[in-house]
Amino acid sequence: MNTKKKASTKMILTLTEFSNRDKNATDAALKLAAKLGLNLMLLHAYPITGNEQSNARMENTKYLSEIDKHFESEKERLLEILKINQGGVFQPIIKSCSGEGSLSDNVCGIIEKEDIVMIVMGGRPARDNDYLFCTEIDEILYKTHRPVLIIPEKMGLEI
């Protein structure tokens, strides 16, 4: 009897800035994806550059190149985790994308194109000015109508 699950088009969307906090959240999303037979998409959103000068475009191109390197490194790390921990279970397909603009706008854009069933993001300790962080979470919850799982920086997900 074959124990491998059939490939799915449904995905967990994981928000990342490539920090240690986000690696923990991405690891949790990978565990969930493997357990539930879902694929994984990593999203990195970055601010809109308002300057049209050639220096700004060169900086943006350099930044996008750095993002691509981070995505490749993160995919390799996640595939290695799958090899070590997930032998014989569903192997999620790992996709990545980046987008200019607000996090919530980028998430909504992906949801229009992909079958996203859940959003996973890293949490962080409270700070004096968490208004922006909370506003982004609020917008994602309100605009997407998807469950959002926030993984604390120093806590794993055991499933």
Backbone as numpy.savetxt, mean C-alpha at the origin, in Angstrom:
# Nx Ny Nz CAx CAy CAz Cx Cy Cz
-4.81 -34.00 -3.69 -5.64 -32.83 -3.69 -4.76 -31.58 -3.69
-5.04 -30.64 -4.58 -4.27 -29.41 -4.70 -4.78 -28.39 -3.66
-3.87 -27.89 -2.81 -4.27 -26.95 -1.76 -4.12 -25.49 -2.17
-3.54 -25.24 -3.34 -3.37 -23.86 -3.78 -4.70 -23.28 -4.22
-4.94 -22.03 -3.80 -6.17 -21.35 -4.18 -6.05 -20.80 -5.60
-7.20 -20.65 -6.25 -7.25 -20.10 -7.59 -6.92 -18.60 -7.55
-6.26 -18.11 -8.61 -5.90 -16.70 -8.69 -7.14 -15.82 -8.61
-6.99 -14.69 -7.94 -8.08 -13.76 -7.75 -7.72 -12.41 -8.37
-8.73 -11.64 -8.73 -8.48 -10.27 -9.19 -8.73 -9.29 -8.07
-9.30 -9.76 -6.97 -9.56 -8.89 -5.82 -8.23 -8.58 -5.12
-8.16 -7.35 -4.58 -6.89 -6.91 -4.00 -7.08 -6.19 -2.67
-6.01 -6.24 -1.90 -5.85 -5.39 -0.73 -4.94 -4.24 -1.17
-5.36 -3.03 -0.91 -4.56 -1.85 -1.23 -3.80 -1.44 0.02
-2.49 -1.33 -0.10 -1.64 -0.96 1.02 -0.99 0.39 0.74
-1.16 1.33 1.65 -0.61 2.67 1.50 0.79 2.69 2.09
1.75 3.25 1.36 3.12 3.22 1.84 3.88 4.51 1.55
4.75 4.84 2.47 5.75 5.89 2.29 7.14 5.27 2.39
7.18 3.93 2.42 8.41 3.14 2.50 9.13 3.28 3.84
8.39 3.59 4.89 8.97 3.70 6.23 8.90 2.34 6.92
9.57 2.21 8.06 9.47 0.98 8.85 8.04 0.74 9.29
7.33 1.81 9.65 5.92 1.71 10.04 5.12 1.08 8.91
5.38 1.55 7.71 4.63 1.04 6.56 5.05 -0.37 6.17
6.30 -0.73 6.42 6.73 -2.11 6.17 5.95 -3.08 7.05
5.74 -2.69 8.29 4.96 -3.52 9.21 3.53 -3.70 8.69
2.94 -2.61 8.22 1.58 -2.68 7.66 1.55 -3.52 6.38
2.58 -3.37 5.56 2.66 -4.14 4.32 2.82 -5.63 4.61
3.60 -5.96 5.62 3.74 -7.36 6.02 2.39 -7.93 6.46
1.65 -7.15 7.23 0.32 -7.60 7.67 -0.61 -7.78 6.48
-0.57 -6.84 5.53 -1.41 -6.94 4.33 -1.03 -8.18 3.52
0.25 -8.48 3.44 0.69 -9.67 2.71 0.15 -10.94 3.36
0.21 -11.01 4.68 -0.33 -12.17 5.41 -1.83 -12.33 5.13
-2.55 -11.20 5.20 -3.99 -11.24 4.92 -4.26 -11.68 3.49
-3.53 -11.12 2.55 -3.73 -11.45 1.15 -3.50 -12.95 0.90
-2.42 -13.48 1.45 -2.13 -14.91 1.27 -3.21 -15.77 1.90
-3.65 -15.38 3.08 -4.66 -16.16 3.81 -6.03 -16.11 3.12
-6.39 -14.94 2.57 -7.71 -14.76 1.97 -7.75 -15.00 0.46
-6.61 -15.30 -0.14 -6.58 -15.54 -1.58 -6.74 -14.26 -2.40
-6.18 -13.17 -1.90 -6.26 -11.87 -2.58 -4.89 -11.44 -3.06
-4.87 -10.53 -4.02 -3.61 -9.95 -4.47 -3.35 -8.68 -3.68
-2.18 -8.10 -3.88 -1.74 -6.95 -3.11 -1.31 -5.83 -4.04
-1.77 -4.62 -3.74 -1.30 -3.45 -4.48 -0.73 -2.45 -3.49
0.47 -1.97 -3.78 1.12 -0.96 -2.97 0.90 0.40 -3.62
0.54 1.40 -2.83 0.32 2.75 -3.34 1.17 3.74 -2.57
1.88 4.58 -3.34 2.61 5.71 -2.76 2.09 6.98 -3.42
1.52 7.88 -2.62 1.04 9.17 -3.14 2.04 10.25 -2.73
2.22 11.22 -3.61 3.16 12.31 -3.33 2.53 13.64 -3.73
3.00 14.73 -3.13 2.37 16.04 -3.37 2.49 16.50 -4.82
1.53 17.31 -5.23 1.57 17.90 -6.56 2.63 18.99 -6.58
3.46 18.96 -7.61 4.47 20.01 -7.75 3.86 21.13 -8.57
3.78 22.31 -7.98 3.15 23.45 -8.63 4.05 24.21 -9.57
5.33 23.94 -9.55 6.29 24.69 -10.34 6.49 24.04 -11.71
6.35 24.80 -12.76 6.48 24.26 -14.12 7.89 24.42 -14.68
8.82 24.95 -13.90 10.18 25.15 -14.39 10.85 23.81 -14.64
11.86 23.83 -15.51 12.53 22.59 -15.88 13.19 21.93 -14.68
13.70 22.71 -13.71 14.30 22.12 -12.51 13.28 21.29 -11.74
12.05 21.79 -11.63 11.00 21.07 -10.92 10.69 19.76 -11.64
10.64 19.80 -12.98 10.37 18.56 -13.73 11.51 17.57 -13.56
12.75 18.06 -13.55 13.90 17.16 -13.36 13.85 16.54 -11.96
13.53 17.36 -10.95 13.40 16.84 -9.58 12.31 15.79 -9.51
11.18 16.03 -10.18 10.07 15.09 -10.18 10.47 13.77 -10.84
11.18 13.85 -11.96 11.66 12.64 -12.65 12.59 11.84 -11.75
13.48 12.54 -11.07 14.41 11.89 -10.14 13.63 11.22 -9.01
12.63 11.93 -8.48 11.81 11.40 -7.38 11.05 10.15 -7.83
10.47 10.19 -9.03 9.74 9.02 -9.54 10.67 7.83 -9.73
11.89 8.09 -10.14 12.88 7.02 -10.28 13.18 6.40 -8.91
13.28 7.24 -7.89 13.50 6.74 -6.52 12.32 5.91 -6.04
11.11 6.36 -6.35 9.91 5.61 -5.97 9.95 4.22 -6.61
10.28 4.17 -7.90 10.36 2.88 -8.60 11.37 1.95 -7.92
12.51 2.49 -7.50 13.52 1.68 -6.81 12.96 1.15 -5.49
12.25 2.02 -4.76 11.65 1.59 -3.49 10.63 0.47 -3.74
9.80 0.63 -4.76 8.81 -0.40 -5.07 9.49 -1.73 -5.40
10.51 -1.70 -6.23 11.20 -2.94 -6.59 11.82 -3.61 -5.38
12.44 -2.81 -4.53 13.04 -3.35 -3.31 11.98 -3.95 -2.40
10.85 -3.26 -2.26 9.78 -3.74 -1.40 9.15 -5.02 -1.96
8.96 -5.09 -3.27 8.42 -6.30 -3.89 9.36 -7.49 -3.66
10.66 -7.27 -3.82 11.63 -8.34 -3.58 11.56 -8.82 -2.13
11.47 -7.86 -1.21 11.38 -8.21 0.21 10.13 -9.04 0.50
9.00 -8.63 -0.07 7.74 -9.34 0.15 7.76 -10.72 -0.49
8.33 -10.84 -1.67 8.42 -12.15 -2.32 9.31 -13.10 -1.51
10.34 -12.56 -0.90 11.20 -13.37 -0.04 10.43 -13.85 1.19
9.61 -13.00 1.77 8.77 -13.39 2.90 7.82 -14.52 2.48
7.25 -14.39 1.30 6.34 -15.44 0.80 7.07 -16.77 0.66
8.29 -16.72 0.12 9.07 -17.95 -0.05 9.33 -18.63 1.29
9.68 -17.83 2.29 10.05 -18.37 3.60 8.82 -18.87 4.36
7.76 -18.08 4.37 6.63 -18.35 5.27 5.40 -18.98 4.64
5.26 -18.91 3.35 3.98 -19.24 2.76 4.00 -20.46 1.84
4.99 -21.29 1.92 5.07 -22.43 1.02 3.76 -23.18 0.89
3.30 -23.38 -0.35 2.10 -24.17 -0.60 0.79 -23.42 -0.50
0.78 -22.22 0.08 -0.47 -21.46 0.17 -0.55 -20.50 -1.03
-1.66 -19.79 -1.11 -1.86 -18.83 -2.19 -0.71 -17.83 -2.25
-0.21 -17.60 -3.43 0.86 -16.63 -3.64 0.28 -15.37 -4.28
0.09 -14.31 -3.52 -0.50 -13.09 -4.08 0.36 -12.48 -5.17
-0.27 -11.89 -6.15 0.42 -11.07 -7.14 0.61 -9.72 -6.47
1.81 -9.16 -6.57 2.10 -7.88 -5.93 2.27 -6.83 -7.02
1.38 -5.83 -7.01 1.45 -4.71 -7.95 1.82 -3.46 -7.18
2.20 -2.42 -7.93 2.50 -1.15 -7.28 2.09 0.00 -8.19
1.80 1.12 -7.56 1.52 2.33 -8.33 1.80 3.54 -7.45
2.10 4.63 -8.11 2.31 5.89 -7.40 1.48 6.94 -8.10
1.11 7.97 -7.35 0.30 9.01 -7.94 0.53 10.35 -7.28
0.44 11.38 -8.09 0.59 12.74 -7.60 -0.74 13.23 -7.07
-0.74 13.90 -5.93 -1.97 14.43 -5.37 -2.28 13.86 -4.01
-3.49 14.10 -3.56 -3.86 13.65 -2.21 -3.98 12.14 -2.15
-3.78 11.62 -0.98 -3.89 10.19 -0.76 -5.28 9.69 -1.10
-6.30 10.40 -0.61 -7.68 9.95 -0.84 -8.04 9.98 -2.33
-7.59 10.99 -3.07 -7.86 11.04 -4.51 -7.18 9.88 -5.23
-5.96 9.56 -4.84 -5.26 8.44 -5.45 -5.95 7.11 -5.14
-6.37 6.94 -3.89 -7.08 5.72 -3.49 -8.36 5.58 -4.30
-9.13 6.66 -4.42 -10.39 6.62 -5.19 -10.14 6.29 -6.66
-9.06 6.84 -7.21 -8.71 6.53 -8.60 -8.42 5.06 -8.82
-7.73 4.45 -7.87 -7.42 3.02 -7.97 -8.69 2.19 -7.82
-9.54 2.57 -6.89 -10.77 1.81 -6.65 -11.67 1.82 -7.89
-11.61 2.89 -8.67 -12.39 2.93 -9.92 -11.91 1.91 -10.94
-10.61 1.58 -10.88 -10.01 0.69 -11.89 -9.82 -0.75 -11.41
-9.64 -0.92 -10.11 -9.29 -2.23 -9.55 -10.35 -2.69 -8.55
-10.38 -4.00 -8.31 -11.33 -4.57 -7.36 -10.69 -4.61 -5.97
-10.70 -3.47 -5.30 -10.09 -3.34 -3.97 -11.14 -3.68 -2.91
-10.81 -4.64 -2.03 -11.75 -5.05 -1.01 -11.43 -4.47 0.37
-10.18 -4.00 0.54 -9.75 -3.50 1.84 -8.54 -2.60 1.65
-8.38 -1.67 2.57 -7.23 -0.77 2.56 -6.46 -0.98 3.86
-5.14 -1.12 3.75 -4.29 -1.31 4.92 -3.26 -0.19 4.94
-3.07 0.39 6.11 -2.07 1.45 6.25 -1.39 1.36 7.61
-0.21 1.96 7.70 0.52 1.98 8.95 0.00 3.07 9.87
-0.06 2.77 11.15 -0.42 3.76 12.15 0.83 4.33 12.78
0.66 5.33 13.57 1.81 5.93 14.23 1.37 6.48 15.58
2.32 6.70 16.47 1.97 7.30 17.76 1.37 8.69 17.55
0.50 9.11 18.44 -0.14 10.43 18.34 0.91 11.53 18.42
0.68 12.56 17.64 1.55 13.74 17.63 0.70 14.96 17.94
1.39 16.08 18.17 0.67 17.32 18.46 -0.28 17.72 17.34
0.17 17.58 16.10 -0.64 18.01 14.97 -1.02 16.81 14.10
-1.98 16.02 14.56 -2.43 14.87 13.79 -3.66 15.18 12.95
-3.98 16.43 12.81 -5.16 16.83 12.05 -5.10 16.31 10.62
-3.94 16.49 9.96 -3.81 16.07 8.57 -3.95 14.55 8.44
-3.30 13.82 9.33 -3.37 12.36 9.30 -4.82 11.89 9.47
-5.51 12.46 10.45 -6.91 12.08 10.70 -7.82 12.50 9.55
-7.55 13.65 8.95 -8.34 14.12 7.82 -8.22 13.14 6.65
-7.01 12.68 6.38 -6.81 11.72 5.29 -7.57 10.42 5.55
-7.50 9.92 6.78 -8.23 8.70 7.12 -9.73 8.91 6.95
-10.22 10.03 7.45 -11.64 10.37 7.30 -12.06 10.39 5.83
-11.26 11.05 5.00 -11.59 11.14 3.58 -11.59 9.77 2.92
-10.62 8.95 3.26 -10.56 7.60 2.69 -11.79 6.79 3.10
-12.13 6.85 4.38 -13.32 6.12 4.85 -14.58 6.63 4.17
-14.75 7.92 4.07 -15.96 8.52 3.51 -16.07 8.28 2.00
-14.96 8.43 1.29 -15.01 8.36 -0.17 -14.97 6.93 -0.72
-14.37 6.00 0.00 -14.14 4.67 -0.59 -15.15 3.61 -0.20
-15.75 3.74 0.95 -16.69 2.73 1.46 -16.03 1.35 1.51
-14.78 1.34 1.94 -14.03 0.10 2.12 -13.53 0.06 3.55
-13.37 -1.14 4.11 -12.77 -1.21 5.45 -11.31 -0.75 5.38
-10.90 -0.05 6.42 -9.51 0.42 6.52 -8.91 -0.19 7.78
-7.82 -0.92 7.60 -7.13 -1.54 8.72 -5.85 -0.74 8.97
-5.73 -0.22 10.18 -4.54 0.57 10.55 -3.69 -0.30 11.47
-2.47 -0.58 11.03 -1.55 -1.45 11.78 -0.56 -0.58 12.55
-0.52 -0.71 13.89 0.44 0.07 14.66 1.89 -0.26 14.26
2.75 0.72 14.42 4.14 0.59 13.98 4.86 -0.60 14.60
4.62 -0.88 15.86 5.38 -1.93 16.54 4.55 -3.13 16.91
3.49 -3.38 16.15 2.63 -4.51 16.45 2.35 -5.29 15.17
2.53 -6.57 15.20 2.28 -7.39 14.03 0.85 -7.89 13.99
0.56 -8.59 12.92 -0.77 -9.18 12.75 -0.57 -10.69 12.71
-1.10 -11.36 13.70 -0.99 -12.81 13.77 -2.30 -13.43 13.29
-2.24 -14.13 12.18 -3.42 -14.82 11.66 -3.08 -16.24 11.27
